[in-house]
CSV table of C-alpha atoms in Angstrom, one decimal:
chain,number,residue,atom,x,y,z
E,23,UNK,CA,126.6,63.1,110.7
E,24,UNK,CA,125.4,61.3,113.8
E,25,UNK,CA,127.4,60.7,117.0
E,26,UNK,CA,126.6,58.3,119.9
E,27,UNK,CA,127.9,59.1,123.3
E,28,UNK,CA,128.1,56.3,125.8
E,29,UNK,CA,127.7,58.3,129.0
E,30,UNK,CA,129.1,56.8,132.2
E,31,UNK,CA,129.5,58.2,135.7
E,32,UNK,CA,133.3,58.2,135.7
E,33,UNK,CA,135.6,56.7,138.3
E,34,UNK,CA,138.8,57.6,140.2
E,35,UNK,CA,140.0,54.2,138.9
E,36,UNK,CA,141.3,54.9,135.4
E,37,UNK,CA,140.9,51.2,134.6
E,38,UNK,CA,137.1,51.6,135.1
E,39,UNK,CA,137.0,54.5,132.7
E,40,UNK,CA,139.1,52.5,130.2
E,41,UNK,CA,136.5,49.7,130.4
E,42,UNK,CA,133.8,52.2,129.3
E,43,UNK,CA,136.0,53.4,126.5
E,44,UNK,CA,136.6,49.8,125.4
E,45,UNK,CA,132.9,49.2,125.5
E,46,UNK,CA,132.3,52.3,123.4
E,47,UNK,CA,134.6,50.9,120.7
E,48,UNK,CA,132.8,47.5,120.8
E,49,UNK,CA,129.5,49.3,120.5
E,50,UNK,CA,130.8,51.4,117.6
E,51,UNK,CA,131.3,48.2,115.5
E,52,UNK,CA,127.8,47.1,116.2
E,53,UNK,CA,126.0,50.4,115.3
E,54,UNK,CA,128.3,51.4,112.4
E,55,UNK,CA,125.2,51.3,110.1
E,56,UNK,CA,123.5,54.0,112.2
E,57,UNK,CA,126.2,56.1,113.9
E,58,UNK,CA,129.3,57.7,112.3
E,59,UNK,CA,131.1,57.9,115.6
E,60,UNK,CA,130.7,56.4,119.1
E,61,UNK,CA,132.6,57.9,122.0
E,62,UNK,CA,132.6,57.6,125.8
E,63,UNK,CA,131.8,60.6,127.9
E,64,UNK,CA,131.8,61.0,131.7
E,65,UNK,CA,129.6,62.9,134.2
E,66,UNK,CA,132.6,63.4,136.5
E,67,UNK,CA,136.1,62.2,137.4
E,68,UNK,CA,137.1,61.4,133.8
E,69,UNK,CA,137.4,63.0,130.4
E,70,UNK,CA,135.9,64.0,128.1
E,71,UNK,CA,133.1,65.5,130.1
E,72,UNK,CA,129.6,65.3,128.6
E,73,UNK,CA,129.4,68.9,127.5
E,74,UNK,CA,132.9,68.8,126.0
E,75,UNK,CA,132.0,65.6,124.1
E,76,UNK,CA,128.8,67.1,122.8
E,77,UNK,CA,130.5,70.3,121.7
E,78,UNK,CA,133.3,68.3,120.0
E,79,UNK,CA,130.8,66.1,118.1
E,80,UNK,CA,129.0,69.1,116.8
E,81,UNK,CA,132.3,70.9,116.0
E,82,UNK,CA,133.2,67.8,113.9
E,83,UNK,CA,130.0,68.1,111.9
E,84,UNK,CA,127.5,66.0,113.8
E,85,UNK,CA,124.0,67.3,113.3
E,86,UNK,CA,122.6,64.7,115.7
E,87,UNK,CA,124.1,63.6,119.0
E,88,UNK,CA,122.5,60.7,121.0
E,89,UNK,CA,123.4,60.1,124.6
E,90,UNK,CA,123.1,56.6,126.0
E,91,UNK,CA,123.3,56.6,129.8
E,92,UNK,CA,125.5,53.6,131.0
E,93,UNK,CA,123.8,53.5,134.4
E,94,UNK,CA,121.8,50.7,136.1
E,95,UNK,CA,119.3,52.8,138.0
E,96,UNK,CA,117.5,56.1,137.5
E,97,UNK,CA,119.1,58.0,140.3
E,98,UNK,CA,119.7,61.7,140.3
E,99,UNK,CA,122.4,61.4,137.7
E,100,UNK,CA,120.1,59.9,135.1
E,101,UNK,CA,116.9,61.8,136.1
E,102,UNK,CA,118.4,65.2,136.6
E,103,UNK,CA,122.0,65.8,135.9
E,104,UNK,CA,122.3,64.4,132.4
E,105,UNK,CA,119.0,66.0,131.2
E,106,UNK,CA,120.2,69.4,132.6
E,107,UNK,CA,123.5,69.1,130.7
E,108,UNK,CA,121.6,68.3,127.5
E,109,UNK,CA,119.2,71.2,128.0
E,110,UNK,CA,122.1,73.5,128.3
E,111,UNK,CA,123.9,72.2,125.2
E,112,UNK,CA,120.6,72.3,123.2
E,113,UNK,CA,120.4,76.0,124.1
E,114,UNK,CA,124.0,76.4,122.9
E,115,UNK,CA,123.5,74.5,119.7
E,116,UNK,CA,119.9,75.3,118.6
E,117,UNK,CA,120.4,73.7,115.1
E,118,UNK,CA,121.7,70.3,116.4
E,119,UNK,CA,119.5,67.5,117.6
E,120,UNK,CA,120.6,66.2,121.0
E,121,UNK,CA,118.7,63.4,122.7
E,122,UNK,CA,118.9,60.8,125.4
E,123,UNK,CA,118.0,57.1,125.1
E,124,UNK,CA,116.7,55.0,127.9
E,125,UNK,CA,119.4,54.0,130.4
E,126,UNK,CA,120.9,50.6,130.4
E,127,UNK,CA,119.1,49.4,133.6
E,128,UNK,CA,115.8,49.7,131.8
E,129,UNK,CA,116.7,47.2,129.1
E,130,UNK,CA,114.5,44.1,129.3
E,131,UNK,CA,117.3,41.9,128.0
E,132,UNK,CA,119.5,42.5,131.1
E,133,UNK,CA,117.9,39.4,132.8
E,134,UNK,CA,119.1,37.3,129.9
E,135,UNK,CA,122.6,38.7,130.1
E,136,UNK,CA,122.7,37.9,133.8
E,137,UNK,CA,121.3,34.4,133.2
E,138,UNK,CA,124.4,33.8,131.0
E,139,UNK,CA,126.7,35.2,133.7
E,140,UNK,CA,125.6,32.8,136.5
N,25,UNK,CA,119.5,23.5,147.2
N,26,UNK,CA,121.1,26.3,145.3
N,27,UNK,CA,120.4,30.0,145.8
N,28,UNK,CA,121.4,32.9,143.5
N,29,UNK,CA,121.8,36.4,145.0
N,30,UNK,CA,121.6,39.4,142.7
N,31,UNK,CA,123.8,41.8,144.6
N,32,UNK,CA,123.3,45.5,144.0
N,33,UNK,CA,124.7,48.6,145.7
N,34,UNK,CA,121.4,49.7,147.2
N,35,UNK,CA,119.9,53.2,146.8
N,36,UNK,CA,118.1,55.8,148.9
N,37,UNK,CA,115.4,55.7,146.2
N,38,UNK,CA,113.3,52.7,147.0
N,39,UNK,CA,112.1,52.7,143.4
N,40,UNK,CA,115.7,51.8,142.4
N,41,UNK,CA,115.8,48.9,144.9
N,42,UNK,CA,112.5,47.7,143.6
N,43,UNK,CA,113.9,47.6,140.1
N,44,UNK,CA,116.6,45.2,141.3
N,45,UNK,CA,114.0,43.1,143.1
N,46,UNK,CA,111.9,43.0,139.9
N,47,UNK,CA,115.0,42.0,137.9
N,48,UNK,CA,115.8,39.2,140.4
N,49,UNK,CA,112.3,37.8,139.7
N,50,UNK,CA,112.8,38.0,136.0
N,51,UNK,CA,116.1,36.3,136.4
N,52,UNK,CA,114.6,33.6,138.6
N,53,UNK,CA,112.4,32.5,135.7
N,54,UNK,CA,115.4,32.3,133.3
N,55,UNK,CA,117.6,30.2,135.6
N,56,UNK,CA,114.9,28.0,137.3
N,57,UNK,CA,116.7,24.9,135.9
N,58,UNK,CA,119.8,25.8,137.8
N,59,UNK,CA,118.7,27.7,140.9
N,60,UNK,CA,116.0,26.9,143.4
N,61,UNK,CA,115.8,30.5,144.5
N,62,UNK,CA,116.9,33.9,143.3
N,63,UNK,CA,116.8,36.9,145.6
N,64,UNK,CA,118.1,40.5,145.6
N,65,UNK,CA,120.6,41.6,148.2
N,66,UNK,CA,122.1,45.0,148.9
N,67,UNK,CA,125.5,46.2,149.9
N,68,UNK,CA,124.0,49.2,151.7
N,69,UNK,CA,120.9,51.4,152.0
N,70,UNK,CA,118.4,48.6,151.4
N,71,UNK,CA,117.4,45.2,152.7
N,72,UNK,CA,118.2,42.4,152.9
N,73,UNK,CA,121.9,43.0,153.4
N,74,UNK,CA,124.3,40.6,151.7
N,75,UNK,CA,125.2,38.7,155.0
N,76,UNK,CA,121.6,38.5,156.0
N,77,UNK,CA,120.6,37.1,152.6
N,78,UNK,CA,123.4,34.5,152.7
N,79,UNK,CA,122.5,33.5,156.2
N,80,UNK,CA,118.8,33.2,155.3
N,81,UNK,CA,119.6,31.1,152.2
N,82,UNK,CA,121.6,28.7,154.2
N,83,UNK,CA,119.1,28.6,157.0
N,84,UNK,CA,116.5,27.6,154.3
N,85,UNK,CA,118.6,24.7,153.3
N,86,UNK,CA,120.8,26.0,150.5
N,87,UNK,CA,124.2,24.2,150.4
N,88,UNK,CA,125.3,26.5,147.6
N,89,UNK,CA,125.0,30.3,147.4
N,90,UNK,CA,126.1,32.2,144.3
N,91,UNK,CA,126.4,36.0,144.3
N,92,UNK,CA,126.1,37.9,141.1
N,93,UNK,CA,127.4,41.5,141.4
N,94,UNK,CA,125.0,43.8,139.6
N,95,UNK,CA,127.7,46.4,139.1
N,96,UNK,CA,129.0,48.0,135.9
N,97,UNK,CA,132.6,48.5,137.1
N,98,UNK,CA,135.1,46.8,139.4
N,99,UNK,CA,135.4,49.5,141.9
N,100,UNK,CA,136.1,48.9,145.6
N,101,UNK,CA,132.7,47.4,146.2
N,102,UNK,CA,133.2,44.7,143.6
N,103,UNK,CA,136.9,44.1,144.3
N,104,UNK,CA,137.0,44.4,148.1
N,105,UNK,CA,133.7,44.8,149.9
N,106,UNK,CA,131.8,41.9,148.5
N,107,UNK,CA,134.7,39.4,148.6
N,108,UNK,CA,135.3,40.5,152.3
N,109,UNK,CA,131.6,39.8,153.2
N,110,UNK,CA,131.8,36.4,151.4
N,111,UNK,CA,135.1,35.5,153.2
N,112,UNK,CA,133.3,36.2,156.5
N,113,UNK,CA,130.2,34.2,155.7
N,114,UNK,CA,132.4,31.3,154.5
N,115,UNK,CA,134.0,31.3,157.9
N,116,UNK,CA,130.6,31.3,159.6
N,117,UNK,CA,129.3,28.5,157.3
N,118,UNK,CA,132.2,26.2,156.6
N,119,UNK,CA,130.0,23.5,155.1
N,120,UNK,CA,128.3,25.7,152.5
N,121,UNK,CA,129.7,26.7,149.1
N,122,UNK,CA,129.6,30.5,148.7
N,123,UNK,CA,131.0,32.0,145.5
N,124,UNK,CA,130.9,35.1,143.4
N,125,UNK,CA,130.4,35.3,139.6
N,126,UNK,CA,131.9,37.9,137.3
N,127,UNK,CA,130.2,41.3,137.6
N,128,UNK,CA,127.7,42.5,135.0
N,129,UNK,CA,130.1,45.0,133.5
N,130,UNK,CA,132.4,42.2,132.4
N,131,UNK,CA,129.8,40.5,130.2
N,132,UNK,CA,130.8,40.7,126.6
N,133,UNK,CA,127.2,40.9,125.5
N,134,UNK,CA,126.6,44.3,127.1
N,135,UNK,CA,127.6,45.9,123.8
N,136,UNK,CA,124.8,44.0,122.0
N,137,UNK,CA,122.3,45.1,124.6
N,138,UNK,CA,123.4,48.7,124.2
N,139,UNK,CA,123.2,48.5,120.5
N,140,UNK,CA,119.6,47.6,120.9
N,141,UNK,CA,119.0,50.5,123.2
N,142,UNK,CA,120.2,53.2,120.8
């Protein structure tokens, strides 16, 4: 079993967190051929936390957990905090595969999406 | 003349600001049929500021300035700070058209872009 976590910063505005959860559901439909489950997870201010979401995925039978950082730039959260959490969960779950994809801001199709917005 | 401003938060990491400037250049190529110029502008921590970028565009002859918020969620920056700046610059430039597009996080094609990332 393979779980995808859409990892966002988390906000004090619950509406923003719900936007991420809604996006995770939309994403689930698009990657259903590759991932059994897609969930949102949050670095802070919202639940589930990233470690809790990883642990829950593995407890549900996922042998592979993939984190996709929903961030526009490679600040400390992307470059340090998320990798540190992943390193810790790898140590806790030595038989699971836990990896991180490039973050959203690195995607070369963002310019196309913006061109449609304006 | 019509100028598009790609409006980001701004970061202490100059590499992050440069990513936004690079994206603005990529976007310029894609919207060249609709915008004479495309520039990055920043809410804080980087230059040019949003008011400075609006003023510079109008001083260069733009009668229309469009701001595209490069943000993933509608926090205070998107819902209050950027509209407040725009209201102020509209008062300063009553003959120019200054408007704000939806922010990036609202785009319904983000799920597709994420599906490609993972």
